Amino acid sequence: MTKPHLLGLSLAQLTDLLVGGGMPKFRAAQVWDWVHVKGVLAPEDMTNLSKGDRAVMAEVLDLRLPSVSVEQRAADGVIKWLFKMADGHEVESVYIPEETRSTLCVSSQIGCTLTCRFCHTGTQALARNLTAAEIVAQVWLARKALSDFNGKDAARKLSNVVFMGMGEPLYNTENVFPAIHILMDEKGQGFGSRKITLSTSGVVPEITRVGEELGVNLAVSLHAPDDETRTAIMPINKKYPVAALMSAVRGFKLKERRRITWEYVMLDGINDSDAHARKLVKLIEGIPSLVNMIPFNVWPGSPFGCSSPERIDAFAAILDKAGVHVTVRKTRGEDILAACGQLRSETSKRNTISLQYPSVVAVYGNEGQKTRVHISGDTD
Ligand code: SF4
């Protein structure tokens, strides 16, 4: 029988399991603290455990960590890791440091079923869902590499997590939701709900649950303001058309001082006209919003080009003039191919995954002035 993985268990589940194996309850809480506060996973390094307690852990838990196949550090501080799972599948995670925050972009599936036409990942078939433990492991390993387990009150080197990597998180809710709960546990890693962003391509029936069960930030990969354009680039729009998506987002339980992030990739001649911009303004009217415009990263064989800088500026100006908060993403980690849609170009031969949105944006303030940079999906 397969044993549950230590990183995929909530405190209550871990306690039940260890107590069931004969460990005292207070020790189970100490194990949780070792793992999620001190960043220690090996029982032999948990110095307050008895030999018997360590034996219980080894008996009832899977303690294997994904291995680090590759770690690449870019000149601008971006770090890309290639993590190898127990079954040989590899997953990439990208760390993006900024002045006021630092974000890890994580993946939720190996491959993706959704075949968005602008996405390099969409050319890779779904192999399987990631488990909750594998999702938490991406964060845990990144924090470990950053020496970020310094106690509850220490300043964080990794402050934010975005589910914008490979896969559709709302097609893997059975693992993504528990993983987010584990990451948010105040007695553990303690990521606040403001610090986590879940990005969906528009899985309408699950959107309400994100607000009600998790309370994290919601980003929507919109990319077009009407059915005709959106269906042409995102097949999921046939199943969940724009009107259904908007109705789900309008019903989303948005916490105070938060907003919806709309991802909008700029595809030359496809979705980037003035008319598209005006439709977009109308579509999201009344919803506290941030439109995150993403200059398209052209990958080998991609059917699209990127909109010109002038077109991007004109599009942003229409939104800005209408009072919509808009950002234009700036690429980070270029020297290690960590930018949007580029990762797989380098690693596809190794059966790895790519991330779409691990990059930084320039924020437009009043009158279209670029004022500062920040990470896509963050709302604080
Ligand atoms: S953009 Fe996201 S949902 Fe669409 S194919 Fe790529 S990974 Fe899948």
Coordinates of C-alpha atoms and ligand atoms in Angstrom, one line a residue:
M1 CA 0.0 0.0 0.0
T2 CA 1.3 3.5 -0.8
K3 CA 2.0 5.6 2.2
P4 CA 0.7 9.2 2.3
H5 CA 3.4 11.8 1.8
L6 CA 4.3 14.0 4.7
L7 CA 4.1 17.2 2.7
G8 CA 0.6 16.4 1.4
L9 CA -1.0 16.1 4.9
S10 CA -2.8 18.8 6.9
L11 CA -1.9 19.1 10.6
A12 CA -5.0 17.1 11.6
Q13 CA -4.3 14.4 9.1
L14 CA -0.7 14.1 10.1
T15 CA -1.7 14.0 13.8
D16 CA -4.2 11.2 13.2
L17 CA -1.7 9.2 11.3
L18 CA 1.2 9.5 13.7
V19 CA -1.0 9.0 16.8
G20 CA -2.5 5.9 15.1
G21 CA 1.1 4.7 14.7
G22 CA 1.7 5.1 18.4
M23 CA 3.3 8.6 18.6
P24 CA 2.1 10.9 21.4
K25 CA -0.2 13.7 20.1
F26 CA 2.1 16.6 21.2
R27 CA 4.9 15.0 19.2
A28 CA 2.9 15.1 16.0
A29 CA 2.6 18.9 16.4
Q30 CA 6.3 19.0 16.9
V31 CA 6.8 17.1 13.6
W32 CA 4.6 19.6 11.8
D33 CA 6.7 22.4 13.3
W34 CA 9.9 20.8 12.1
V35 CA 8.6 20.4 8.6
H36 CA 6.7 23.6 8.0
V37 CA 8.3 26.1 10.3
K38 CA 11.9 24.9 10.6
G39 CA 12.2 23.3 7.2
V40 CA 13.4 19.9 8.4
L41 CA 12.0 16.8 6.8
A42 CA 14.3 14.0 7.8
P43 CA 13.2 12.3 11.1
E44 CA 16.9 11.8 12.2
D45 CA 17.3 15.6 12.2
M46 CA 14.2 16.2 14.4
T47 CA 16.3 16.3 17.6
N48 CA 13.4 16.2 20.1
L49 CA 12.0 12.9 18.7
S50 CA 12.8 9.6 20.3
K51 CA 14.1 6.7 18.3
G52 CA 10.6 5.2 18.5
D53 CA 8.9 8.3 17.2
R54 CA 11.3 8.4 14.2
A55 CA 10.5 4.8 13.5
V56 CA 6.8 5.6 13.5
M57 CA 7.4 8.4 10.9
A58 CA 9.4 6.1 8.6
E59 CA 6.7 3.4 9.0
V60 CA 3.6 5.4 8.2
L61 CA 4.8 8.3 5.9
D62 CA 6.4 8.7 2.5
L63 CA 9.3 11.0 3.2
R64 CA 10.9 11.2 -0.3
L65 CA 11.4 14.6 -1.8
P66 CA 11.5 15.4 -5.5
S67 CA 15.2 15.8 -6.5
V68 CA 16.5 19.0 -8.1
S69 CA 17.5 18.1 -11.6
V70 CA 18.6 21.6 -12.6
E71 CA 18.8 25.0 -10.8
Q72 CA 19.5 28.0 -12.9
R73 CA 20.0 31.5 -11.6
A74 CA 19.5 34.5 -13.9
A75 CA 21.5 37.8 -13.5
D76 CA 18.3 39.6 -12.4
G77 CA 17.8 37.2 -9.4
V78 CA 15.2 34.9 -11.1
I79 CA 15.8 31.3 -10.2
K80 CA 14.4 28.3 -12.2
W81 CA 14.3 24.9 -10.7
L82 CA 13.6 21.6 -12.5
F83 CA 12.2 19.2 -9.9
K84 CA 12.1 15.5 -10.6
M85 CA 9.1 13.6 -9.1
A86 CA 9.3 10.0 -7.9
D87 CA 8.0 8.7 -11.2
G88 CA 10.5 10.5 -13.3
H89 CA 8.3 13.4 -14.5
E90 CA 9.9 16.8 -14.1
V91 CA 8.3 20.0 -13.0
E92 CA 9.7 23.5 -13.3
S93 CA 9.1 26.3 -10.8
V94 CA 10.3 29.8 -11.1
Y95 CA 11.2 32.3 -8.3
I96 CA 10.9 36.0 -9.2
P97 CA 12.3 38.4 -6.6
E98 CA 11.3 42.1 -6.5
E99 CA 11.8 45.0 -4.3
T100 CA 8.7 44.5 -2.2
R101 CA 7.9 40.9 -2.6
S102 CA 9.2 37.6 -4.1
T103 CA 7.0 35.1 -5.8
L104 CA 7.1 31.5 -6.7
C105 CA 5.2 30.4 -9.8
V106 CA 4.1 26.8 -9.3
S107 CA 2.4 24.2 -11.5
S108 CA -0.6 22.1 -10.8
Q109 CA -0.5 19.4 -13.5
I110 CA 2.1 17.6 -15.7
G111 CA 0.9 18.7 -19.2
C112 CA -2.5 20.2 -19.8
T113 CA -5.7 19.3 -21.6
L114 CA -6.8 22.7 -22.6
T115 CA -4.7 23.4 -25.7
C116 CA -4.8 27.2 -25.6
R117 CA -3.3 28.0 -29.0
F118 CA -0.9 30.7 -27.7
C119 CA 0.5 28.4 -25.0
H120 CA 3.6 26.2 -25.6
T121 CA 2.5 24.0 -22.7
G122 CA -0.8 23.4 -24.4
T123 CA 1.1 21.4 -27.0
Q124 CA 2.1 18.8 -24.3
A125 CA -0.5 16.2 -23.5
L126 CA -1.6 15.8 -19.9
A127 CA 0.5 13.1 -18.2
R128 CA -1.2 13.4 -14.8
N129 CA -2.3 15.7 -12.0
L130 CA 0.3 16.7 -9.4
T131 CA -0.4 15.5 -5.9
A132 CA -0.9 17.9 -3.1
A133 CA 2.5 16.8 -1.7
E134 CA 4.2 17.6 -5.1
I135 CA 2.6 21.0 -5.1
V136 CA 3.6 21.8 -1.6
A137 CA 7.1 20.4 -2.3
Q138 CA 7.7 23.0 -5.0
V139 CA 7.2 25.7 -2.4
W140 CA 9.1 23.8 0.3
L141 CA 12.1 23.1 -1.8
A142 CA 12.2 26.7 -3.1
R143 CA 12.1 28.0 0.4
K144 CA 14.8 25.5 1.5
A145 CA 17.1 26.6 -1.4
L146 CA 16.5 30.2 -0.4
S147 CA 17.3 29.5 3.3
D148 CA 13.8 30.8 4.1
F149 CA 12.9 28.7 7.1
N150 CA 13.9 31.1 9.8
G151 CA 10.9 30.9 12.2
K152 CA 7.5 32.4 12.0
D153 CA 8.4 36.0 12.6
A154 CA 11.4 36.3 10.2
A155 CA 11.1 38.3 7.0
R156 CA 10.2 36.1 4.1
K157 CA 12.4 35.5 1.2
L158 CA 9.5 33.9 -0.6
S159 CA 6.4 35.9 0.2
N160 CA 3.9 35.0 -2.6
V161 CA 2.8 31.9 -4.5
V162 CA 1.0 32.0 -7.8
F163 CA -0.6 29.0 -9.5
M164 CA 0.2 30.2 -13.0
G165 CA 2.5 27.4 -14.1
M166 CA 1.7 24.4 -16.1
G167 CA -1.8 23.0 -16.0
E168 CA -5.3 24.2 -15.1
P169 CA -5.5 24.3 -11.2
L170 CA -9.3 24.0 -11.3
Y171 CA -9.0 20.7 -13.2
N172 CA -7.1 19.4 -10.2
T173 CA -9.0 20.8 -7.2
E174 CA -8.7 17.6 -5.2
N175 CA -5.0 18.3 -4.9
V176 CA -4.7 22.0 -5.4
F177 CA -7.2 23.0 -2.7
P178 CA -5.6 20.8 0.1
A179 CA -2.1 22.1 -1.0
I180 CA -3.3 25.7 -0.6
H181 CA -4.8 24.9 2.8
I182 CA -1.5 23.4 3.9
L183 CA 0.5 26.4 2.7
M184 CA -1.9 28.8 4.5
D185 CA -1.9 27.0 7.8
E186 CA -1.0 29.6 10.4
K187 CA 0.9 27.1 12.5
G188 CA 2.9 26.1 9.5
Q189 CA 4.1 28.0 6.5
G190 CA 1.5 30.6 7.1
F191 CA 1.0 32.1 3.6
G192 CA -1.9 34.6 4.0
S193 CA -4.8 34.3 1.5
R194 CA -3.6 37.6 0.0
K195 CA -0.3 36.1 -0.8
I196 CA -1.6 33.3 -3.0
T197 CA -3.1 33.7 -6.4
L198 CA -4.9 31.0 -8.4
S199 CA -5.1 31.5 -12.1
T200 CA -7.8 29.7 -14.2
S201 CA -8.6 29.6 -17.9
G202 CA -12.2 29.8 -16.9
V203 CA -13.5 26.5 -15.3
V204 CA -16.8 28.1 -14.5
P205 CA -18.3 25.6 -12.0
E206 CA -15.3 25.7 -9.7
I207 CA -14.7 29.5 -9.6
T208 CA -17.2 30.1 -6.7
R209 CA -15.3 27.5 -4.6
V210 CA -12.1 29.4 -4.9
G211 CA -13.6 32.4 -3.1
E212 CA -15.7 30.5 -0.6
E213 CA -13.3 27.7 0.4
L214 CA -9.9 29.3 -0.1
G215 CA -10.4 33.1 -0.2
V216 CA -7.2 33.5 -2.2
N217 CA -6.8 35.9 -5.1
L218 CA -8.3 35.0 -8.4
A219 CA -6.7 35.6 -11.8
V220 CA -8.6 34.8 -15.0
S221 CA -6.8 34.0 -18.3
L222 CA -9.3 35.9 -20.4
H223 CA -7.2 36.9 -23.4
A224 CA -10.2 38.0 -25.5
P225 CA -13.4 39.9 -24.7
D226 CA -15.8 38.1 -27.0
D227 CA -16.7 34.5 -27.9
E228 CA -15.6 34.6 -31.4
T229 CA -12.0 35.7 -30.6
R230 CA -11.8 33.7 -27.4
T231 CA -13.0 30.4 -28.9
A232 CA -10.4 30.8 -31.7
I233 CA -7.6 30.9 -29.2
M234 CA -9.0 29.1 -26.2
P235 CA -11.0 25.9 -26.9
I236 CA -12.4 25.9 -23.3
N237 CA -14.5 28.9 -24.3
K238 CA -16.8 26.6 -26.3
K239 CA -17.6 24.8 -23.0
Y240 CA -17.7 27.9 -20.8
P241 CA -18.4 31.0 -23.0
V242 CA -17.6 34.5 -22.0
A243 CA -21.1 35.2 -20.6
A244 CA -20.9 32.2 -18.3
L245 CA -17.4 33.1 -17.2
M246 CA -18.4 36.7 -16.4
S247 CA -21.4 35.6 -14.5
A248 CA -19.2 33.2 -12.3
V249 CA -16.7 36.0 -11.7
R250 CA -19.4 38.5 -10.9
G251 CA -20.6 36.0 -8.3
F252 CA -17.1 35.5 -6.9
K253 CA -16.7 36.4 -3.2
L254 CA -14.2 39.1 -3.5
K255 CA -12.6 40.2 -0.2
E256 CA -12.2 43.8 0.8
R257 CA -9.6 45.7 -1.1
R258 CA -9.0 42.9 -3.5
R259 CA -9.6 42.7 -7.2
I260 CA -9.7 40.2 -10.0
T261 CA -6.7 40.0 -12.2
W262 CA -7.4 39.5 -15.9
E263 CA -4.6 38.0 -17.9
Y264 CA -4.5 39.2 -21.5
V265 CA -1.8 38.0 -23.9
M266 CA -1.2 40.4 -26.7
L267 CA -1.4 38.6 -30.0
D268 CA -0.7 40.5 -33.2
G269 CA -3.8 41.1 -35.2
I270 CA -5.9 38.6 -33.2
N271 CA -7.1 40.2 -29.9
D272 CA -5.3 43.6 -29.8
S273 CA -7.5 46.1 -31.7
D274 CA -9.0 49.2 -30.2
A275 CA -12.4 47.5 -30.6
H276 CA -11.2 44.6 -28.4
A277 CA -9.9 47.1 -25.8
R278 CA -13.3 48.9 -25.7
K279 CA -15.2 45.6 -25.5
L280 CA -12.9 44.6 -22.6
V281 CA -13.6 47.8 -20.7
K282 CA -17.4 47.1 -21.1
L283 CA -17.1 43.5 -20.1
I284 CA -15.4 44.1 -16.8
E285 CA -17.2 47.3 -15.9
G286 CA -18.1 47.4 -12.2
I287 CA -15.7 44.6 -11.2
P288 CA -12.6 45.7 -9.2
S289 CA -10.0 44.7 -11.8
L290 CA -6.4 44.7 -12.8
V291 CA -5.8 43.9 -16.4
N292 CA -2.4 42.3 -16.8
M293 CA -1.3 42.6 -20.5
I294 CA 1.3 40.1 -21.5
P295 CA 3.4 40.7 -24.6
F296 CA 3.4 37.3 -26.3
N297 CA 6.6 35.3 -26.2
V298 CA 6.9 33.8 -29.6
W299 CA 8.0 30.1 -29.4
P300 CA 9.2 27.9 -32.2
G301 CA 6.2 26.9 -34.4
S302 CA 3.8 29.2 -32.6
P303 CA 0.9 30.4 -34.8
F304 CA 1.0 34.0 -33.5
G305 CA 3.2 37.0 -33.3
C306 CA 3.4 39.5 -30.6
S307 CA 1.6 42.9 -30.9
S308 CA 3.9 45.8 -31.6
P309 CA 5.0 48.0 -28.6
E310 CA 2.9 50.8 -30.2
R311 CA -0.2 48.6 -30.3
I312 CA 0.3 47.5 -26.7
D313 CA 0.6 51.1 -25.6
A314 CA -2.5 52.1 -27.5
F315 CA -4.5 49.2 -26.0
A316 CA -3.3 50.0 -22.5
A317 CA -4.1 53.7 -23.0
I318 CA -7.8 52.8 -23.8
L319 CA -8.1 50.8 -20.7
D320 CA -6.3 53.4 -18.6
K321 CA -8.4 56.2 -19.9
A322 CA -11.5 54.3 -19.0
G323 CA -10.2 54.0 -15.4
V324 CA -9.2 50.4 -15.6
H325 CA -6.0 49.6 -13.7
V326 CA -3.7 48.1 -16.3
T327 CA -0.2 46.6 -16.3
V328 CA 2.1 45.6 -19.1
R329 CA 4.4 42.7 -18.2
K330 CA 8.1 43.1 -18.5
T331 CA 10.1 39.9 -19.1
R332 CA 12.4 38.6 -16.3
G333 CA 15.0 35.8 -16.3
E334 CA 15.6 36.1 -20.0
D335 CA 19.1 34.7 -19.8
I336 CA 17.8 31.4 -18.4
L337 CA 14.7 31.2 -20.5
A338 CA 12.4 31.6 -17.5
A339 CA 10.0 34.0 -19.2
C340 CA 6.4 33.3 -20.3
G341 CA 6.1 30.2 -22.5
Q342 CA 9.9 29.9 -22.9
L343 CA 10.8 27.2 -20.5
R344 CA 9.8 24.3 -22.6
S345 CA 11.9 25.5 -25.5
E346 CA 15.0 24.7 -23.5
T347 CA 13.8 21.6 -21.7
S348 CA 11.3 19.8 -23.9
K349 CA 13.7 17.1 -24.7
R350 CA 13.7 16.3 -21.0
N351 CA 10.0 15.8 -20.7
T352 CA 9.5 18.8 -18.6
I353 CA 6.9 21.5 -18.2
S354 CA 6.7 25.1 -18.9
L355 CA 5.2 28.1 -17.1
Q356 CA 3.2 30.8 -18.8
Y357 CA 3.1 33.7 -16.4
P358 CA 6.2 33.9 -14.3
S359 CA 7.2 37.4 -15.1
V360 CA 7.0 41.0 -14.0
V361 CA 4.9 43.8 -15.2
A362 CA 5.1 47.6 -15.4
V363 CA 2.1 49.2 -13.9
Y364 CA 0.3 52.1 -15.6
G365 CA -0.7 54.8 -13.3
N366 CA -2.8 57.8 -14.2
E367 CA -2.5 59.0 -17.8
G368 CA -0.7 55.9 -18.8
Q369 CA 2.5 56.6 -17.0
K370 CA 4.4 53.5 -16.1
T371 CA 5.0 53.9 -12.3
R372 CA 6.4 50.7 -10.8
V373 CA 6.9 47.1 -11.3
H374 CA 5.1 44.2 -9.7
I375 CA 4.2 40.6 -10.2
S376 CA 1.2 39.5 -12.1
G377 CA -1.7 38.3 -10.0
D378 CA -0.7 40.1 -6.9
T379 CA -3.3 42.4 -5.5
D380 CA -1.7 43.8 -2.4
Ligands
SF4_1 S1 -2.5 28.5 -20.9 FE1 -2.8 27.2 -19.1 S2 -4.8 26.2 -19.4 FE2 -4.1 27.0 -21.5 S3 -3.0 25.2 -22.4 FE3 -1.5 26.5 -21.3 S4 -1.3 25.6 -19.3 FE4 -3.2 24.8 -20.2

